[in-house]
Short mmCIF file of C-alpha atoms and ligand atoms in Angstrom, two decimals:
data_model
loop_
_atom_site.label_atom_id
_atom_site.label_comp_id
_atom_site.label_asym_id
_atom_site.label_seq_id
_atom_site.Cartn_x
_atom_site.Cartn_y
_atom_site.Cartn_z
CA MET X 1 99.62 -230.50 -74.81
CA ASP X 2 97.38 -228.79 -72.27
CA ALA X 3 96.49 -232.16 -70.80
CA PHE X 4 100.16 -232.92 -70.53
CA LEU X 5 100.93 -229.62 -68.83
CA SER X 6 98.10 -229.91 -66.37
CA GLN X 7 99.00 -233.51 -65.54
CA TYR X 8 102.53 -232.58 -64.53
CA PHE X 9 102.59 -228.84 -63.97
CA ASP X 10 99.23 -227.89 -62.50
CA LEU X 11 100.29 -224.81 -60.57
CA ASP X 12 97.11 -224.79 -58.55
CA ILE X 13 97.65 -228.33 -57.27
CA MET X 14 101.32 -227.58 -56.69
CA TRP X 15 100.45 -224.55 -54.63
CA ARG X 16 97.84 -226.36 -52.56
CA SER X 17 100.06 -229.38 -51.94
CA LEU X 18 103.12 -227.28 -51.19
CA PRO X 19 102.86 -227.45 -47.35
CA ASP X 20 102.45 -231.24 -47.36
CA VAL X 21 105.18 -231.77 -49.93
CA LEU X 22 107.51 -229.48 -48.00
CA SER X 23 106.87 -231.31 -44.76
CA GLY X 24 107.60 -234.58 -46.56
CA PHE X 25 110.76 -233.11 -47.99
CA TRP X 26 111.82 -232.08 -44.51
CA VAL X 27 111.54 -235.74 -43.50
CA THR X 28 113.62 -236.68 -46.54
CA ILE X 29 116.27 -234.15 -45.63
CA GLN X 30 116.45 -235.38 -42.05
CA LEU X 31 116.70 -238.98 -43.19
CA TRP X 32 119.38 -237.97 -45.67
CA LEU X 33 121.46 -236.02 -43.16
CA VAL X 34 121.33 -238.62 -40.39
CA ALA X 35 121.99 -241.54 -42.73
CA SER X 36 124.77 -239.61 -44.49
CA VAL X 37 126.68 -238.89 -41.31
CA LEU X 38 126.32 -242.46 -40.09
CA SER X 39 127.26 -243.94 -43.49
CA LEU X 40 130.35 -241.76 -43.72
CA ILE X 41 131.47 -242.96 -40.30
CA TRP X 42 130.52 -246.60 -40.81
CA GLY X 43 132.18 -246.67 -44.23
CA LEU X 44 135.42 -245.35 -42.78
CA VAL X 45 135.32 -247.90 -39.96
CA LEU X 46 134.75 -250.70 -42.49
CA SER X 47 137.58 -249.56 -44.74
CA LEU X 48 139.96 -249.41 -41.78
CA LEU X 49 138.90 -252.87 -40.60
CA ARG X 50 139.36 -254.19 -44.11
CA GLN X 51 142.96 -252.94 -44.16
CA LEU X 52 144.00 -253.81 -40.62
CA PRO X 53 147.62 -254.97 -40.77
CA GLY X 54 149.00 -258.18 -39.39
CA ARG X 55 148.23 -261.85 -39.41
CA ALA X 56 146.05 -261.71 -36.29
CA ALA X 57 143.58 -259.44 -38.04
CA ALA X 58 143.04 -261.80 -40.98
CA PRO X 59 139.61 -263.04 -39.78
CA ILE X 60 138.43 -259.46 -39.27
CA ARG X 61 139.58 -258.52 -42.76
CA ALA X 62 137.83 -261.55 -44.26
CA LEU X 63 134.56 -260.87 -42.43
CA THR X 64 134.65 -257.24 -43.48
CA ILE X 65 135.14 -258.18 -47.11
CA VAL X 66 132.22 -260.60 -46.95
CA TYR X 67 130.04 -257.90 -45.39
CA ILE X 68 131.03 -255.28 -47.96
CA ASP X 69 130.50 -257.60 -50.92
CA ALA X 70 127.16 -258.80 -49.55
CA LEU X 71 125.67 -255.38 -48.91
CA ARG X 72 126.87 -253.97 -52.20
CA GLY X 73 125.24 -256.91 -53.97
CA ILE X 74 121.79 -256.74 -52.37
CA PRO X 75 119.10 -254.20 -53.35
CA LEU X 76 118.67 -251.52 -50.70
CA LEU X 77 114.90 -252.07 -50.85
CA LEU X 78 115.43 -255.62 -49.68
CA VAL X 79 117.63 -254.47 -46.81
CA VAL X 80 114.95 -251.97 -45.79
CA LEU X 81 112.35 -254.75 -45.67
CA LEU X 82 114.68 -257.14 -43.82
CA ILE X 83 115.45 -254.53 -41.19
CA SER X 84 111.96 -253.20 -40.59
CA GLY X 85 110.12 -256.52 -40.61
CA GLY X 86 112.93 -258.33 -38.82
CA LEU X 87 113.68 -255.88 -36.01
CA GLY X 88 110.00 -255.25 -35.32
CA ALA X 89 109.22 -258.96 -35.07
CA LEU X 90 112.29 -259.71 -32.94
CA ALA X 91 111.31 -256.95 -30.54
CA SER X 92 107.76 -258.17 -30.20
CA GLU X 93 109.10 -261.65 -29.42
CA ASP X 94 111.38 -260.05 -26.82
CA VAL X 95 114.49 -261.41 -28.53
CA ILE X 96 115.89 -257.89 -28.65
CA ALA X 97 115.11 -254.85 -26.55
CA ASP X 98 112.36 -252.48 -27.69
CA TRP X 99 114.65 -249.47 -27.81
CA ILE X 100 116.54 -251.06 -30.69
CA GLY X 101 113.75 -253.19 -32.17
CA LEU X 102 111.17 -250.40 -32.16
CA PRO X 103 113.37 -247.31 -32.17
CA ARG X 104 111.61 -244.01 -31.54
CA TRP X 105 114.66 -241.91 -30.80
CA PHE X 106 114.46 -238.11 -30.91
CA GLY X 107 110.73 -238.29 -31.54
CA LYS X 108 111.17 -239.94 -34.94
CA PRO X 109 108.94 -242.92 -35.80
CA ASP X 110 110.44 -246.39 -36.16
CA PRO X 111 110.26 -246.47 -39.99
CA PHE X 112 112.56 -243.45 -39.99
CA TRP X 113 115.17 -245.34 -37.96
CA TYR X 114 114.74 -248.58 -39.91
CA GLY X 115 115.45 -246.50 -42.99
CA VAL X 116 118.52 -244.97 -41.35
CA PHE X 117 119.82 -248.42 -40.38
CA ALA X 118 119.25 -249.96 -43.79
CA ILE X 119 120.76 -247.04 -45.69
CA THR X 120 123.76 -246.88 -43.36
CA LEU X 121 124.41 -250.62 -43.67
CA THR X 122 124.31 -250.43 -47.46
CA TYR X 123 125.95 -247.08 -48.11
CA GLY X 124 128.60 -247.81 -45.48
CA ALA X 125 129.65 -250.71 -47.70
CA TYR X 126 129.77 -248.50 -50.81
CA MET X 127 131.71 -245.79 -49.02
CA ALA X 128 134.15 -248.31 -47.52
CA GLU X 129 135.30 -249.03 -51.06
CA VAL X 130 135.59 -245.33 -51.83
CA TYR X 131 137.67 -244.73 -48.72
CA ARG X 132 139.80 -247.73 -49.55
CA SER X 133 140.66 -246.34 -52.96
CA GLY X 134 141.62 -243.10 -51.25
CA ILE X 135 143.79 -244.82 -48.65
CA GLU X 136 145.52 -246.86 -51.33
CA ALA X 137 146.21 -243.69 -53.29
CA VAL X 138 148.25 -242.24 -50.42
CA PRO X 139 151.91 -243.07 -51.19
CA SER X 140 153.37 -245.73 -48.91
CA GLY X 141 156.18 -243.31 -48.04
CA GLN X 142 153.67 -241.37 -45.92
CA MET X 143 153.06 -244.32 -43.63
CA GLN X 144 156.78 -245.08 -43.55
CA ALA X 145 157.66 -241.52 -42.63
CA ALA X 146 155.08 -241.46 -39.85
CA ARG X 147 156.19 -244.82 -38.47
CA SER X 148 159.86 -243.83 -38.67
CA LEU X 149 159.06 -240.93 -36.35
CA GLY X 150 157.71 -243.38 -33.80
CA MET X 151 154.01 -242.93 -34.49
CA SER X 152 151.89 -246.05 -34.01
CA TYR X 153 149.93 -247.54 -36.92
CA ALA X 154 146.73 -246.04 -35.51
CA GLN X 155 148.30 -242.60 -35.04
CA ALA X 156 149.74 -242.69 -38.54
CA MET X 157 146.37 -243.61 -40.01
CA ARG X 158 144.52 -240.95 -38.03
CA LYS X 159 146.94 -238.08 -38.48
CA VAL X 160 148.60 -238.77 -41.82
CA VAL X 161 146.91 -241.31 -44.09
CA VAL X 162 143.18 -240.86 -43.52
CA PRO X 163 143.17 -237.04 -43.76
CA GLN X 164 144.92 -237.26 -47.14
CA ALA X 165 142.71 -240.14 -48.29
CA VAL X 166 139.52 -238.25 -47.43
CA ARG X 167 140.68 -235.26 -49.44
CA LYS X 168 141.32 -237.49 -52.44
CA VAL X 169 137.86 -239.07 -52.32
CA PHE X 170 135.83 -235.98 -51.48
CA ALA X 171 134.20 -235.95 -54.93
CA PRO X 172 133.19 -239.65 -55.09
CA LEU X 173 131.88 -239.45 -51.53
CA LEU X 174 129.69 -236.49 -52.47
CA ASN X 175 128.42 -238.52 -55.43
CA ASP X 176 127.46 -241.28 -53.02
CA LEU X 177 125.68 -238.77 -50.80
CA THR X 178 123.67 -237.61 -53.81
CA ALA X 179 122.71 -241.18 -54.65
CA LEU X 180 121.89 -241.74 -50.99
CA MET X 181 119.51 -238.82 -50.99
CA LYS X 182 117.56 -240.25 -53.91
CA ASP X 183 117.49 -243.67 -52.30
CA THR X 184 115.84 -242.31 -49.15
CA SER X 185 112.58 -242.53 -51.11
CA LEU X 186 112.72 -246.34 -50.84
CA VAL X 187 111.75 -246.04 -47.21
CA LEU X 188 108.22 -245.17 -48.32
CA VAL X 189 107.56 -248.91 -48.65
CA ILE X 190 107.58 -249.21 -44.87
CA GLY X 191 105.26 -246.25 -44.41
CA LEU X 192 107.51 -243.29 -43.82
CA ALA X 193 105.77 -240.10 -44.98
CA GLU X 194 108.69 -238.66 -46.90
CA VAL X 195 108.35 -236.49 -49.96
CA VAL X 196 107.76 -239.18 -52.58
CA SER X 197 105.15 -241.00 -50.54
CA ILE X 198 103.28 -237.76 -49.92
CA GLY X 199 103.41 -236.93 -53.62
CA GLN X 200 102.13 -240.40 -54.37
CA ASP X 201 99.19 -239.99 -51.99
CA ILE X 202 98.23 -236.70 -53.64
CA GLN X 203 98.56 -238.34 -57.04
CA ALA X 204 96.15 -241.07 -55.95
CA GLU X 205 93.63 -238.55 -54.66
CA THR X 206 93.75 -236.10 -57.56
CA PHE X 207 94.78 -238.27 -60.50
CA ASN X 208 97.40 -235.61 -61.05
CA SER X 209 101.20 -235.87 -60.82
CA SER X 210 102.07 -232.26 -60.12
CA ALA X 211 102.82 -232.87 -56.43
CA LEU X 212 105.35 -235.51 -57.45
CA VAL X 213 106.91 -233.10 -59.92
CA LEU X 214 107.15 -230.59 -57.10
CA GLY X 215 108.97 -233.24 -55.08
CA ALA X 216 111.31 -233.86 -58.01
CA ILE X 217 112.09 -230.15 -58.17
CA LEU X 218 112.92 -230.13 -54.47
CA PHE X 219 115.36 -233.01 -54.99
CA LEU X 220 117.04 -231.10 -57.81
CA VAL X 221 117.38 -228.01 -55.62
CA VAL X 222 119.76 -230.06 -53.49
CA THR X 223 121.35 -232.47 -55.95
CA ILE X 224 122.31 -230.01 -58.70
CA PRO X 225 124.39 -227.77 -56.42
CA LEU X 226 126.04 -230.94 -55.08
CA ALA X 227 126.95 -231.95 -58.62
CA ARG X 228 128.51 -228.52 -59.19
CA ILE X 229 130.53 -228.84 -55.99
CA VAL X 230 131.80 -232.20 -57.20
CA ASP X 231 132.83 -230.63 -60.53
CA ARG X 232 134.67 -227.81 -58.81
CA GLN X 233 136.44 -230.24 -56.52
CA ILE X 234 137.58 -232.42 -59.42
CA ALA X 235 138.87 -229.37 -61.28
CA LYS X 236 140.76 -228.27 -58.17
CA GLN X 237 142.37 -231.68 -57.80
CA GLN X 238 143.46 -231.62 -61.41
CA ILE X 239 145.20 -228.30 -60.88
CA ARG X 240 146.96 -229.72 -57.84
CA TYR X 241 147.93 -232.76 -59.92
CA GLN X 242 149.52 -230.62 -62.58
CA ARG X 243 151.46 -228.67 -60.00
CA ALA X 244 152.79 -231.78 -58.26
CA MET A 1 175.42 -247.65 -31.11
CA VAL A 2 173.93 -249.75 -33.88
CA ARG A 3 174.93 -253.35 -34.46
CA LEU A 4 173.64 -255.86 -36.99
CA GLU A 5 174.43 -259.55 -36.72
CA GLY A 6 173.74 -261.87 -39.62
CA VAL A 7 170.71 -259.96 -40.89
CA HIS A 8 168.78 -261.68 -43.67
CA LYS A 9 165.78 -260.28 -45.47
CA ARG A 10 163.90 -261.71 -48.41
CA PHE A 11 161.01 -260.52 -50.52
CA GLY A 12 159.39 -263.66 -51.85
CA ARG A 13 162.19 -265.58 -53.54
CA LEU A 14 164.54 -262.64 -53.71
CA GLU A 15 167.04 -262.57 -50.86
CA VAL A 16 167.80 -258.87 -50.59
CA LEU A 17 169.98 -258.99 -47.47
CA GLN A 18 172.14 -262.09 -47.32
CA GLY A 19 173.67 -261.88 -43.87
CA ILE A 20 174.76 -258.38 -42.95
CA ASP A 21 177.15 -257.75 -40.09
CA LEU A 22 177.72 -254.12 -39.31
CA GLU A 23 178.63 -252.05 -36.31
CA VAL A 24 178.39 -248.28 -36.06
CA LYS A 25 179.87 -246.48 -33.07
CA ARG A 26 178.51 -243.43 -31.31
CA GLY A 27 179.33 -240.29 -33.24
CA GLU A 28 180.50 -242.23 -36.27
CA VAL A 29 179.47 -241.29 -39.81
CA VAL A 30 179.20 -244.31 -42.07
CA CYS A 31 178.47 -243.91 -45.76
CA VAL A 32 176.95 -246.88 -47.54
CA ILE A 33 177.60 -247.10 -51.26
CA GLY A 34 176.63 -249.69 -53.83
CA ALA A 35 174.73 -250.22 -57.05
CA SER A 36 171.01 -249.70 -57.27
CA GLY A 37 169.19 -252.82 -56.06
CA SER A 38 172.04 -253.99 -53.85
CA GLY A 39 169.87 -253.72 -50.73
CA LYS A 40 170.96 -250.37 -49.25
CA SER A 41 167.44 -249.06 -48.60
CA THR A 42 166.36 -252.41 -47.22
CA LEU A 43 169.34 -252.33 -44.87
CA LEU A 44 168.28 -248.96 -43.46
CA ARG A 45 164.69 -250.14 -43.09
CA ALA A 46 165.90 -253.26 -41.31
CA ILE A 47 167.72 -251.06 -38.80
CA ASN A 48 164.61 -249.13 -37.76
CA LEU A 49 162.49 -252.23 -38.24
CA LEU A 50 160.19 -250.75 -40.84
CA GLU A 51 161.15 -253.92 -42.70
CA PRO A 52 161.97 -256.40 -39.92
CA ALA A 53 164.61 -258.97 -40.82
CA GLU A 54 163.45 -262.57 -40.68
CA GLN A 55 166.84 -263.75 -39.49
CA GLY A 56 169.62 -262.10 -37.54
CA ARG A 57 169.66 -259.55 -34.76
CA VAL A 58 169.63 -255.77 -34.57
CA PHE A 59 170.95 -253.90 -31.52
CA LEU A 60 170.46 -250.27 -30.62
CA GLU A 61 172.66 -248.86 -27.85
CA GLY A 62 173.55 -252.33 -26.69
CA VAL A 63 169.96 -253.59 -26.46
CA GLU A 64 168.46 -256.00 -28.95
CA ILE A 65 165.52 -254.39 -30.74
CA SER A 66 164.74 -257.09 -33.29
CA GLY A 67 161.87 -259.32 -32.29
CA THR A 68 160.82 -257.07 -29.43
CA LYS A 69 157.79 -254.97 -28.61
CA GLY A 70 157.80 -251.23 -28.06
CA LEU A 71 159.03 -250.48 -31.55
CA ASN A 72 157.51 -247.02 -31.56
CA ASP A 73 159.90 -245.88 -28.87
CA VAL A 74 162.79 -247.55 -30.70
CA ARG A 75 161.90 -245.86 -33.97
CA ARG A 76 161.64 -242.47 -32.43
CA ARG A 77 165.30 -242.81 -31.37
CA ILE A 78 166.27 -243.57 -34.98
CA GLY A 79 165.69 -240.64 -37.28
CA MET A 80 165.15 -241.39 -40.96
CA VAL A 81 165.24 -239.18 -44.04
CA PHE A 82 163.98 -240.49 -47.37
CA GLN A 83 164.87 -239.95 -51.00
CA GLN A 84 161.33 -238.72 -51.76
CA PHE A 85 161.18 -236.45 -48.66
CA ASN A 86 157.78 -237.88 -47.66
CA LEU A 87 156.66 -234.66 -46.00
CA PHE A 88 153.02 -234.63 -44.94
CA PRO A 89 151.47 -232.59 -47.76
CA HIS A 90 148.30 -231.68 -45.85
CA LYS A 91 150.28 -230.03 -43.06
CA SER A 92 152.29 -226.83 -42.92
CA VAL A 93 156.05 -226.93 -42.47
CA LEU A 94 155.68 -226.15 -38.78
CA GLU A 95 153.03 -228.85 -38.30
CA ASN A 96 155.21 -231.36 -40.14
CA VAL A 97 157.85 -230.83 -37.50
CA THR A 98 155.52 -230.68 -34.49
CA MET A 99 153.13 -233.55 -35.27
CA ALA A 100 155.21 -236.46 -34.00
CA GLN A 101 156.55 -234.43 -31.09
CA ARG A 102 152.97 -233.95 -29.95
CA THR A 103 151.63 -237.45 -30.63
CA VAL A 104 154.69 -239.55 -29.76
CA LEU A 105 156.51 -237.49 -27.13
CA ASP A 106 153.40 -235.75 -25.73
CA ARG A 107 155.24 -232.46 -25.84
CA PRO A 108 153.05 -229.46 -25.07
CA LYS A 109 152.09 -227.46 -28.13
CA GLN A 110 154.20 -224.47 -27.19
CA GLU A 111 157.31 -226.50 -26.51
CA ALA A 112 156.95 -228.52 -29.73
CA ALA A 113 156.55 -225.34 -31.76
CA GLU A 114 159.60 -223.79 -30.15
CA ARG A 115 161.71 -226.85 -30.87
CA ALA A 116 160.43 -226.90 -34.45
CA ARG A 117 161.24 -223.23 -34.90
CA SER A 118 164.77 -223.57 -33.67
CA LEU A 119 165.41 -226.63 -35.87
CA LEU A 120 163.91 -224.98 -38.93
CA GLU A 121 166.06 -221.97 -38.27
CA ARG A 122 169.08 -224.25 -38.09
CA VAL A 123 168.32 -225.69 -41.54
CA GLY A 124 167.73 -222.19 -42.90
CA LEU A 125 163.96 -222.25 -43.20
CA ALA A 126 162.87 -219.90 -40.43
CA ASP A 127 160.79 -217.92 -42.93
CA LYS A 128 158.82 -220.93 -44.24
CA LEU A 129 156.97 -222.06 -41.11
CA GLU A 130 153.50 -221.50 -42.51
CA GLU A 131 154.19 -222.72 -46.05
CA TYR A 132 152.87 -226.04 -47.33
CA PRO A 133 155.34 -228.59 -48.69
CA ASP A 134 154.19 -228.28 -52.31
CA ARG A 135 155.23 -224.62 -52.26
CA LEU A 136 158.83 -225.51 -51.43
CA SER A 137 161.74 -226.57 -53.61
CA GLY A 138 163.04 -230.11 -53.25
CA GLY A 139 166.04 -228.93 -51.32
CA GLN A 140 163.83 -227.00 -48.91
CA GLN A 141 161.51 -229.97 -48.50
CA GLN A 142 164.43 -232.23 -47.69
CA ARG A 143 165.70 -229.81 -45.09
CA VAL A 144 162.25 -229.78 -43.48
CA ALA A 145 162.36 -233.58 -43.46
CA ILE A 146 165.71 -233.48 -41.66
CA ALA A 147 164.32 -231.02 -39.10
CA ARG A 148 161.27 -233.24 -38.67
CA ALA A 149 163.47 -236.23 -37.84
CA LEU A 150 165.73 -234.22 -35.55
CA ALA A 151 162.75 -232.95 -33.58
CA MET A 152 162.39 -236.40 -32.04
CA ASP A 153 165.90 -236.09 -30.53
CA PRO A 154 167.12 -239.22 -32.32
CA HIS A 155 170.30 -240.94 -31.19
CA VAL A 156 171.19 -241.99 -34.72
CA MET A 157 170.13 -240.71 -38.14
CA LEU A 158 169.57 -242.76 -41.29
CA PHE A 159 169.75 -241.02 -44.67
CA ASP A 160 168.54 -242.88 -47.77
CA GLU A 161 169.85 -241.20 -50.93
CA VAL A 162 168.45 -237.93 -49.69
CA THR A 163 169.87 -235.88 -52.56
CA SER A 164 169.08 -238.27 -55.42
CA ALA A 165 165.73 -236.67 -56.22
CA LEU A 166 167.13 -233.13 -56.17
CA ASP A 167 168.13 -230.83 -58.99
CA PRO A 168 171.93 -230.52 -58.97
CA GLU A 169 171.93 -226.92 -57.74
CA LEU A 170 169.90 -227.94 -54.66
CA VAL A 171 172.14 -230.80 -53.56
CA LYS A 172 174.64 -228.63 -51.72
CA GLU A 173 172.15 -226.99 -49.35
CA VAL A 174 171.09 -230.42 -48.09
CA LEU A 175 174.61 -231.82 -47.86
CA ASP A 176 175.66 -228.71 -45.91
CA VAL A 177 173.02 -229.44 -43.29
CA MET A 178 174.25 -233.04 -43.04
CA ARG A 179 177.87 -231.93 -42.83
CA GLU A 180 176.96 -229.63 -39.95
CA LEU A 181 175.13 -232.46 -38.22
CA ALA A 182 178.15 -234.75 -38.58
CA ARG A 183 180.41 -232.05 -37.16
CA GLU A 184 178.17 -231.81 -34.11
CA GLY A 185 178.77 -235.48 -33.43
CA MET A 186 175.53 -237.08 -34.65
CA THR A 187 175.78 -240.80 -35.38
CA MET A 188 174.85 -241.14 -39.04
CA ILE A 189 174.35 -243.92 -41.55
CA VAL A 190 174.21 -242.35 -44.97
CA VAL A 191 173.32 -244.17 -48.17
CA THR A 192 174.63 -241.94 -50.93
CA HIS A 193 175.98 -241.64 -54.44
CA GLU A 194 177.73 -238.38 -53.56
CA MET A 195 181.29 -239.67 -53.52
CA GLY A 196 182.73 -236.26 -52.73
CA PHE A 197 180.54 -235.99 -49.65
CA ALA A 198 181.38 -239.54 -48.60
CA ARG A 199 185.10 -238.93 -48.91
CA GLU A 200 184.94 -235.70 -46.96
CA VAL A 201 182.49 -236.53 -44.19
CA ALA A 202 182.52 -240.30 -43.69
CA ASP A 203 184.61 -241.95 -41.02
CA ARG A 204 184.04 -245.20 -42.82
CA ILE A 205 182.72 -246.34 -46.17
CA VAL A 206 180.71 -249.52 -46.53
CA PHE A 207 180.39 -250.99 -49.99
CA MET A 208 177.40 -253.27 -50.52
CA ASP A 209 176.70 -255.64 -53.37
CA GLU A 210 173.92 -258.20 -53.75
CA GLY A 211 172.85 -257.97 -50.13
CA LEU A 212 176.30 -258.30 -48.61
CA VAL A 213 178.89 -255.95 -47.19
CA VAL A 214 181.72 -256.57 -49.60
CA GLU A 215 184.28 -254.15 -48.26
CA GLN A 216 184.56 -251.43 -45.64
CA GLY A 217 187.14 -249.05 -44.30
CA PRO A 218 188.27 -245.43 -44.21
CA PRO A 219 187.32 -243.43 -47.31
CA ALA A 220 190.89 -243.16 -48.55
CA GLU A 221 191.27 -246.93 -48.51
CA VAL A 222 187.94 -247.97 -49.98
CA LEU A 223 187.65 -245.22 -52.54
CA ASP A 224 191.27 -244.94 -53.64
CA SER A 225 192.68 -248.42 -53.23
CA PRO A 226 189.82 -250.89 -52.98
CA ARG A 227 190.81 -254.49 -52.32
CA GLU A 228 187.79 -256.21 -53.81
CA GLU A 229 187.19 -256.66 -57.51
CA ARG A 230 183.51 -255.75 -57.19
CA THR A 231 184.32 -252.51 -55.39
CA LYS A 232 186.76 -251.55 -58.13
CA ARG A 233 184.22 -252.23 -60.81
CA PHE A 234 181.52 -250.19 -59.04
CA LEU A 235 183.83 -247.26 -58.39
CA GLY A 236 184.96 -247.40 -61.98
CA LEU A 237 181.39 -246.95 -63.09
CA VAL A 238 180.54 -244.12 -60.68
CA LEU A 239 183.72 -242.13 -60.81
CA GLU A 240 183.72 -241.97 -64.61
CA HIS A 241 180.90 -239.46 -64.40
N1 ADP V 1 158.90 -254.07 -50.39
C1 ADP V 1 159.55 -254.79 -51.34
N2 ADP V 1 158.94 -255.83 -51.94
C2 ADP V 1 159.57 -256.55 -52.87
N3 ADP V 1 160.81 -256.32 -53.30
C3 ADP V 1 161.49 -255.31 -52.74
C4 ADP V 1 160.89 -254.48 -51.75
N4 ADP V 1 161.78 -253.54 -51.39
C5 ADP V 1 162.89 -253.76 -52.12
N5 ADP V 1 162.71 -254.82 -52.95
C6 ADP V 1 163.71 -255.36 -53.86
O1 ADP V 1 164.89 -255.59 -53.13
C7 ADP V 1 166.02 -255.26 -53.89
C8 ADP V 1 166.90 -254.27 -53.11
O2 ADP V 1 166.17 -253.06 -52.98
P1 ADP V 1 166.74 -251.81 -52.20
O3 ADP V 1 167.04 -252.18 -50.81
O4 ADP V 1 165.76 -250.71 -52.41
O5 ADP V 1 168.08 -251.52 -52.98
P2 ADP V 1 168.89 -250.16 -53.10
O6 ADP V 1 168.37 -249.21 -52.09
O7 ADP V 1 170.30 -250.56 -52.87
O8 ADP V 1 168.70 -249.67 -54.50
C9 ADP V 1 165.54 -254.72 -55.21
O9 ADP V 1 165.63 -255.73 -56.17
C10 ADP V 1 164.10 -254.37 -54.93
O10 ADP V 1 163.33 -254.56 -56.09
MG1 MG V 2 167.46 -247.36 -52.36
#
């Protein structure tokens, strides 16, 4: 029992590794926030492309569906490796410019941005489906009313349909953001010093897992409140349902 | 004002409009009656091209609007009120009435709000500006919807069974607003089951069955001494109740 406790909950090791683990967690948080914002935007763009009206847009719709299906069906880890290896190599062969092939924007190293790209590409596809369910849940009378007032399709989407759709899918989107946060740890395979990779290094040095447990606790500090927000939101929607 | 020539519309194999000819003059109030499924809603949506006809022509103020571009400007001149109100639930009453004024007509915020206020006052809802639709009764919501359509300064108004979803005691407040509108000379095409309203307000009654205009004429003629067998049968069914 003592061996078990000291393997996972050695307070001394936790205390000593705290600064490193915290700095790793800060990287995780930054990766999470940047990738979240971009995924939320990219997902919305994809869902709108997927539902573009009219015959002329059929190829765009088809391509978008292929993209969404493909990225939802491939492991994120694989996308991370494809992006980092691929972009780096293409940049060194001068096929693409360095600023995109070896991105170092805002003082962040290229693995950070490869991670952002890969996560956004994948989670954008997940979120596109979430948005779509929200858009489809908005009664068709809303679009008709907006159009009957002379609003264009784009205006009706922007002012009437999307705002209602986003409200409906707030909870599932937050769930995706929680999953996204956990998946940021995959970027350690391309050498980003985020919280899990730092915990792993300490584990290798000390033969002790307490730094990783500390990392786990930090994740929970963020994800558990998110889960409660989701619960509250679902309860609120149910009340609104009963009133309507 | 509005003219339809040989308008056909099908959904898959179902031909919902089978060649409609109809003319509505400026200031005229036309009530469209007919059994459920006879194509009345589709007719209204063919007029403002929410559901463009695949055959036939639609004219607004002498200009053909079917098969043309610039439908947004056409639609804004045709107000429409729906059975299910279709208010924007995420917006306040005031915002419901100002939104399209701002986005479609580019009216300044102040001006749009003023117009909205005066219209909402006219439909008796001056005290509800900041409420959200789900806090209003059906009758109040429908009156907001009428104000919302009027805010675009439409030249003609389409009403699609606007009292059918209302509790009986709320029907009158909506019909009163429509009566007032008719008195002021608005051109109106009203799909309704309210025979009393039709008799009182309509200049002309149009009876539709299976996607065709079967009979039309002044209320006294169509309602009291219909010529067509199908009209008689329909009126027999409705007037029993
Ligand atoms: N968007 C649509 N797709 C398929 N069928 C439709 C659609 N709209 C209406 N219909 C069908 O067309 C027929 C006429 O409908 P409608 O115009 O709503 O009749 P009414 O308003 O007189 O009750 C009905 O059988 C209805 O099911
Ligand atoms: Mg109908």
